[in-house]
PDB file of C-alpha atoms in Angstrom:
ATOM      1  CA  ALA A 239      10.185  28.638  12.423  1.00 69.00           C
ATOM      2  CA  THR A 240       9.911  26.444  15.534  1.00 71.00           C
ATOM      3  CA  ALA A 241      13.357  24.932  15.074  1.00 75.00           C
ATOM      4  CA  LYS A 242      14.853  28.358  14.378  1.00 75.00           C
ATOM      5  CA  LEU A 243      13.308  29.838  17.518  1.00 73.00           C
ATOM      6  CA  ARG A 244      14.651  26.977  19.620  1.00 75.00           C
ATOM      7  CA  ALA A 245      18.041  27.437  17.943  1.00 76.00           C
ATOM      8  CA  LEU A 246      18.184  30.966  19.346  1.00 73.00           C
ATOM      9  CA  ALA A 247      16.797  30.221  22.821  1.00 74.00           C
ATOM     10  CA  THR A 248      20.041  29.654  24.779  1.00 77.00           C
ATOM     11  CA  PRO A 249      23.770  30.057  24.227  1.00 80.00           C
ATOM     12  CA  ALA A 250      24.178  26.256  23.938  1.00 79.00           C
ATOM     13  CA  ALA A 251      21.355  26.142  21.388  1.00 76.00           C
ATOM     14  CA  ARG A 252      22.943  28.968  19.380  1.00 75.00           C
ATOM     15  CA  GLU A 253      26.316  27.151  19.369  1.00 78.00           C
ATOM     16  CA  THR A 254      24.810  23.899  18.079  1.00 78.00           C
ATOM     17  CA  LEU A 255      21.437  24.037  16.338  1.00 77.00           C
ATOM     18  CA  GLY A 256      21.839  27.748  15.585  1.00 76.00           C
ATOM     19  CA  ARG A 257      25.101  27.138  13.757  1.00 75.00           C
ATOM     20  CA  ALA A 258      23.563  24.204  11.868  1.00 76.00           C
ATOM     21  CA  LEU A 259      20.553  26.245  10.733  1.00 73.00           C
ATOM     22  CA  PHE A 260      22.058  29.725  10.320  1.00 72.00           C
ATOM     23  CA  GLY A 261      25.771  29.100   9.701  1.00 71.00           C
ATOM     24  CA  ASP A 262      28.733  30.875  11.252  1.00 66.00           C
ATOM     25  CA  GLU A 263      28.623  33.968   9.066  1.00 65.00           C
ATOM     26  CA  LEU A 264      25.782  36.229   8.037  1.00 51.00           C
ATOM     27  CA  GLY A 265      23.952  34.592   5.148  1.00 50.00           C
ATOM     28  CA  ALA A 266      26.092  31.446   5.361  1.00 55.00           C
ATOM     29  CA  ALA A 267      23.419  28.886   6.272  1.00 52.00           C
ATOM     30  CA  GLY A 268      23.782  25.498   4.598  1.00 54.00           C
ATOM     31  CA  ALA A 269      27.281  24.780   5.864  1.00 65.00           C
ATOM     32  CA  ASP A 270      29.051  21.462   5.476  1.00 76.00           C
ATOM     33  CA  PRO A 271      26.388  18.723   5.868  1.00 82.00           C
ATOM     34  CA  VAL A 272      28.631  16.619   8.119  1.00 85.00           C
ATOM     35  CA  LEU A 273      29.210  19.576  10.445  1.00 83.00           C
ATOM     36  CA  SER A 274      25.492  20.406  10.390  1.00 85.00           C
ATOM     37  CA  PHE A 275      24.614  16.833  11.346  1.00 89.00           C
ATOM     38  CA  HIS A 276      27.183  16.890  14.146  1.00 89.00           C
ATOM     39  CA  LEU A 277      25.780  20.182  15.470  1.00 87.00           C
ATOM     40  CA  MET A 278      22.226  18.794  15.419  1.00 89.00           C
ATOM     41  CA  SER A 279      23.471  15.751  17.339  1.00 93.00           C
ATOM     42  CA  GLU A 280      25.167  18.002  19.886  1.00 92.00           C
ATOM     43  CA  TYR A 281      21.962  19.986  20.294  1.00 91.00           C
ATOM     44  CA  ALA A 282      20.042  16.762  20.968  1.00 92.00           C
ATOM     45  CA  ARG A 283      22.684  15.691  23.499  1.00 93.00           C
ATOM     46  CA  LEU A 284      22.717  19.045  25.301  1.00 92.00           C
ATOM     47  CA  HIS A 285      18.905  19.381  25.282  1.00 90.00           C
ATOM     48  CA  PRO A 286      17.715  15.804  25.916  1.00 92.00           C
ATOM     49  CA  THR A 287      14.103  16.765  26.678  1.00 91.00           C
ATOM     50  CA  ASP A 288      13.639  18.902  23.556  1.00 91.00           C
ATOM     51  CA  ARG A 289      12.138  16.671  20.898  1.00 93.00           C
ATOM     52  CA  ILE A 290      13.239  18.859  17.987  1.00 93.00           C
ATOM     53  CA  GLY A 291      16.801  17.448  18.220  1.00 93.00           C
ATOM     54  CA  PRO A 292      15.930  13.786  17.673  1.00 96.00           C
ATOM     55  CA  TYR A 293      13.336  14.831  15.077  1.00 95.00           C
ATOM     56  CA  LEU A 294      15.989  16.621  12.988  1.00 94.00           C
ATOM     57  CA  ILE A 295      18.487  13.764  13.348  1.00 96.00           C
ATOM     58  CA  GLY A 296      15.871  11.165  12.370  1.00 97.00           C
ATOM     59  CA  ARG A 297      14.835  13.282   9.414  1.00 95.00           C
ATOM     60  CA  GLN A 298      18.442  13.395   8.178  1.00 94.00           C
ATOM     61  CA  LEU A 299      18.948   9.647   8.602  1.00 96.00           C
ATOM     62  CA  LEU A 300      15.648   8.414   7.148  1.00 96.00           C
ATOM     63  CA  GLY A 301      16.649   8.291   3.486  1.00 93.00           C
ATOM     64  CA  ARG A 302      20.064   6.789   4.195  1.00 93.00           C
ATOM     65  CA  ALA A 303      19.550   4.456   7.133  1.00 95.00           C
ATOM     66  CA  PRO A 304      15.967   3.878   8.305  1.00 96.00           C
ATOM     67  CA  SER A 305      17.116   1.514  11.057  1.00 96.00           C
ATOM     68  CA  GLN A 306      19.251   4.297  12.498  1.00 96.00           C
ATOM     69  CA  ALA A 307      16.516   6.921  12.007  1.00 97.00           C
ATOM     70  CA  LEU A 308      13.721   5.014  13.743  1.00 96.00           C
ATOM     71  CA  PRO A 309      15.011   5.288  17.350  1.00 96.00           C
ATOM     72  CA  PHE A 310      15.503   9.052  16.971  1.00 96.00           C
ATOM     73  CA  LEU A 311      12.059   9.509  15.453  1.00 96.00           C
ATOM     74  CA  ARG A 312      10.494   7.448  18.248  1.00 95.00           C
ATOM     75  CA  ARG A 313      12.210   9.718  20.799  1.00 94.00           C
ATOM     76  CA  ALA A 314      10.813  12.754  18.976  1.00 94.00           C
ATOM     77  CA  CYS A 315       7.186  11.616  18.822  1.00 90.00           C
ATOM     78  CA  ASP A 316       5.097   8.848  20.299  1.00 75.00           C
ATOM     79  CA  ASP A 317       4.027   6.480  17.538  1.00 67.00           C
ATOM     80  CA  GLN A 318       1.630   4.628  19.832  1.00 68.00           C
ATOM     81  CA  ALA A 319      -0.744   7.394  20.991  1.00 59.00           C
ATOM     82  CA  THR A 320      -2.102  10.770  20.021  1.00 59.00           C
ATOM     83  CA  PRO A 321      -0.320  13.756  21.591  1.00 56.00           C
ATOM     84  CA  PRO A 322      -1.749  15.226  24.800  1.00 57.00           C
ATOM     85  CA  ALA A 323      -4.148  18.177  24.548  1.00 54.00           C
ATOM     86  CA  ARG A 324      -1.657  20.489  26.271  1.00 51.00           C
ATOM     87  CA  PRO A 325       1.842  19.683  25.008  1.00 58.00           C
ATOM     88  CA  ASP A 326       4.841  20.608  27.116  1.00 71.00           C
ATOM     89  CA  ALA A 327       7.309  23.274  25.997  1.00 71.00           C
ATOM     90  CA  ASP A 328       9.729  20.688  24.569  1.00 76.00           C
ATOM     91  CA  ALA A 329       7.066  18.832  22.564  1.00 81.00           C
ATOM     92  CA  LEU A 330       6.886  19.032  18.801  1.00 87.00           C
ATOM     93  CA  PRO A 331       4.293  21.361  17.281  1.00 87.00           C
ATOM     94  CA  PRO A 332       1.331  19.490  15.698  1.00 87.00           C
ATOM     95  CA  LEU A 333       2.658  19.743  12.113  1.00 89.00           C
ATOM     96  CA  PHE A 334       6.053  18.388  13.188  1.00 90.00           C
ATOM     97  CA  GLU A 335       4.308  15.642  15.190  1.00 91.00           C
ATOM     98  CA  ARG A 336       2.361  14.515  12.112  1.00 92.00           C
ATOM     99  CA  GLU A 337       5.457  14.607   9.902  1.00 94.00           C
ATOM    100  CA  CYS A 338       7.354  12.655  12.561  1.00 95.00           C
ATOM    101  CA  ARG A 339       4.655   9.969  12.568  1.00 94.00           C
ATOM    102  CA  ARG A 340       4.756   9.826   8.781  1.00 95.00           C
ATOM    103  CA  MET A 341       8.527   9.316   8.921  1.00 97.00           C
ATOM    104  CA  ILE A 342       8.136   6.590  11.582  1.00 97.00           C
ATOM    105  CA  ALA A 343       5.663   4.834   9.295  1.00 96.00           C
ATOM    106  CA  GLU A 344       8.060   5.116   6.349  1.00 96.00           C
ATOM    107  CA  ALA A 345      11.069   3.862   8.324  1.00 96.00           C
ATOM    108  CA  ALA A 346       9.085   0.991   9.855  1.00 96.00           C
ATOM    109  CA  TYR A 347       7.661   0.021   6.443  1.00 95.00           C
ATOM    110  CA  ARG A 348      11.105   0.019   4.836  1.00 94.00           C
ATOM    111  CA  LEU A 349      12.437  -2.126   7.688  1.00 95.00           C
ATOM    112  CA  GLY A 350       9.590  -4.627   7.393  1.00 94.00           C
ATOM    113  CA  ASP A 351       8.037  -3.605  10.725  1.00 95.00           C
ATOM    114  CA  PHE A 352       4.582  -3.448   9.187  1.00 95.00           C
ATOM    115  CA  GLU A 353       2.746  -3.537  12.514  1.00 94.00           C
ATOM    116  CA  ARG A 354       4.499  -0.359  13.693  1.00 95.00           C
ATOM    117  CA  ALA A 355       3.917   1.275  10.309  1.00 95.00           C
ATOM    118  CA  ARG A 356       0.182   0.462  10.414  1.00 95.00           C
ATOM    119  CA  GLY A 357      -0.096   1.768  13.982  1.00 94.00           C
ATOM    120  CA  ALA A 358       1.550   5.089  13.137  1.00 95.00           C
ATOM    121  CA  LEU A 359      -0.572   5.434   9.995  1.00 96.00           C
ATOM    122  CA  THR A 360      -3.784   4.701  11.923  1.00 95.00           C
ATOM    123  CA  ILE A 361      -2.992   7.560  14.311  1.00 94.00           C
ATOM    124  CA  LEU A 362      -1.973   9.771  11.389  1.00 93.00           C
ATOM    125  CA  ALA A 363      -5.280   9.103   9.587  1.00 95.00           C
ATOM    126  CA  GLY A 364      -7.232   9.819  12.766  1.00 93.00           C
ATOM    127  CA  GLU A 365      -5.629  13.208  13.351  1.00 90.00           C
ATOM    128  CA  ALA A 366      -5.566  14.317   9.687  1.00 90.00           C
ATOM    129  CA  ASP A 367      -6.639  17.890   9.008  1.00 90.00           C
ATOM    130  CA  GLY A 368      -8.209  17.162   5.674  1.00 93.00           C
ATOM    131  CA  GLU A 369      -9.594  14.391   3.518  1.00 95.00           C
ATOM    132  CA  ALA A 370      -6.525  14.195   1.256  1.00 95.00           C
ATOM    133  CA  GLU A 371      -4.183  13.790   4.223  1.00 93.00           C
ATOM    134  CA  GLN A 372      -6.450  11.144   5.721  1.00 95.00           C
ATOM    135  CA  LEU A 373      -6.693   9.236   2.433  1.00 96.00           C
ATOM    136  CA  ARG A 374      -2.890   9.252   2.006  1.00 95.00           C
ATOM    137  CA  ALA A 375      -2.475   7.717   5.464  1.00 95.00           C
ATOM    138  CA  LEU A 376      -5.213   5.135   4.860  1.00 96.00           C
ATOM    139  CA  ASP A 377      -3.711   4.226   1.468  1.00 96.00           C
ATOM    140  CA  MET A 378      -0.275   3.724   2.984  1.00 95.00           C
ATOM    141  CA  ARG A 379      -1.795   1.700   5.832  1.00 96.00           C
ATOM    142  CA  ALA A 380      -3.465  -0.572   3.258  1.00 95.00           C
ATOM    143  CA  ARG A 381      -0.109  -0.960   1.477  1.00 94.00           C
ATOM    144  CA  ALA A 382       1.542  -1.904   4.769  1.00 94.00           C
ATOM    145  CA  ALA A 383      -1.199  -4.483   5.441  1.00 94.00           C
ATOM    146  CA  TRP A 384      -0.769  -5.911   1.936  1.00 94.00           C
ATOM    147  CA  ALA A 385       3.015  -6.088   2.329  1.00 93.00           C
ATOM    148  CA  ALA A 386       2.675  -7.738   5.749  1.00 92.00           C
ATOM    149  CA  SER A 387       0.516 -10.481   4.257  1.00 93.00           C
ATOM    150  CA  ARG A 388       3.027 -11.239   1.494  1.00 90.00           C
ATOM    151  CA  ARG A 389       6.496 -10.733   2.865  1.00 82.00           C
ATOM    152  CA  GLN A 390       8.803 -10.491   5.844  1.00 79.00           C
ATOM    153  CA  GLY A 391      11.824  -8.322   6.341  1.00 76.00           C
ATOM    154  CA  PRO A 392      12.993  -5.043   4.847  1.00 80.00           C
ATOM    155  CA  ILE A 393      11.513  -3.527   1.709  1.00 78.00           C
ATOM    156  CA  GLY A 394      14.055  -2.897  -1.018  1.00 68.00           C
ATOM    157  CA  GLY A 395      17.477  -4.319  -1.545  1.00 56.00           C
ATOM    158  CA  PRO A 396      20.222  -4.661   1.000  1.00 52.00           C
ATOM    159  CA  GLY A 397      21.851  -1.398   1.848  1.00 53.00           C
ATOM    160  CA  PRO A 398      23.315   0.623   4.653  1.00 52.00           C
ATOM    161  CA  GLY A 399      21.105   0.884   7.689  1.00 53.00           C
ATOM    162  CA  ARG A 400      18.621  -1.780   6.603  1.00 53.00           C
TER     163      ARG A 400
END
């Protein structure tokens, strides 16, 4: 709902993020994925302080090219510190912030940046809403520590964006 509200906030937002999320015709959301990605990128360019743009771009890139996703995700949320008590209007809502940190941890892990992954997961575990969420973060942090002690470089085979 947050992204959809921001997509309707201004004419420029409606022309970019709005088109990507709602489509050009009534009930036509889910347009061409390349066009949707372009429109999200335009939204991020036109609204450089709004963190939802880089969040959405990083989310799209994560599965395909973690090295390309990581800079966008780092622009969307701070992977080094907990968010301030009173976020600004362009900040991500808490659920988006946690998901952004999880994606930073995943991208960093896949790229072999285990220190960054552990840092993001430590913050994620500390701000978890429940025990299951905290245990998932702690488990992944332990996996990152184990991987760091046994290997260097990207996880997985060579591929685009790694």
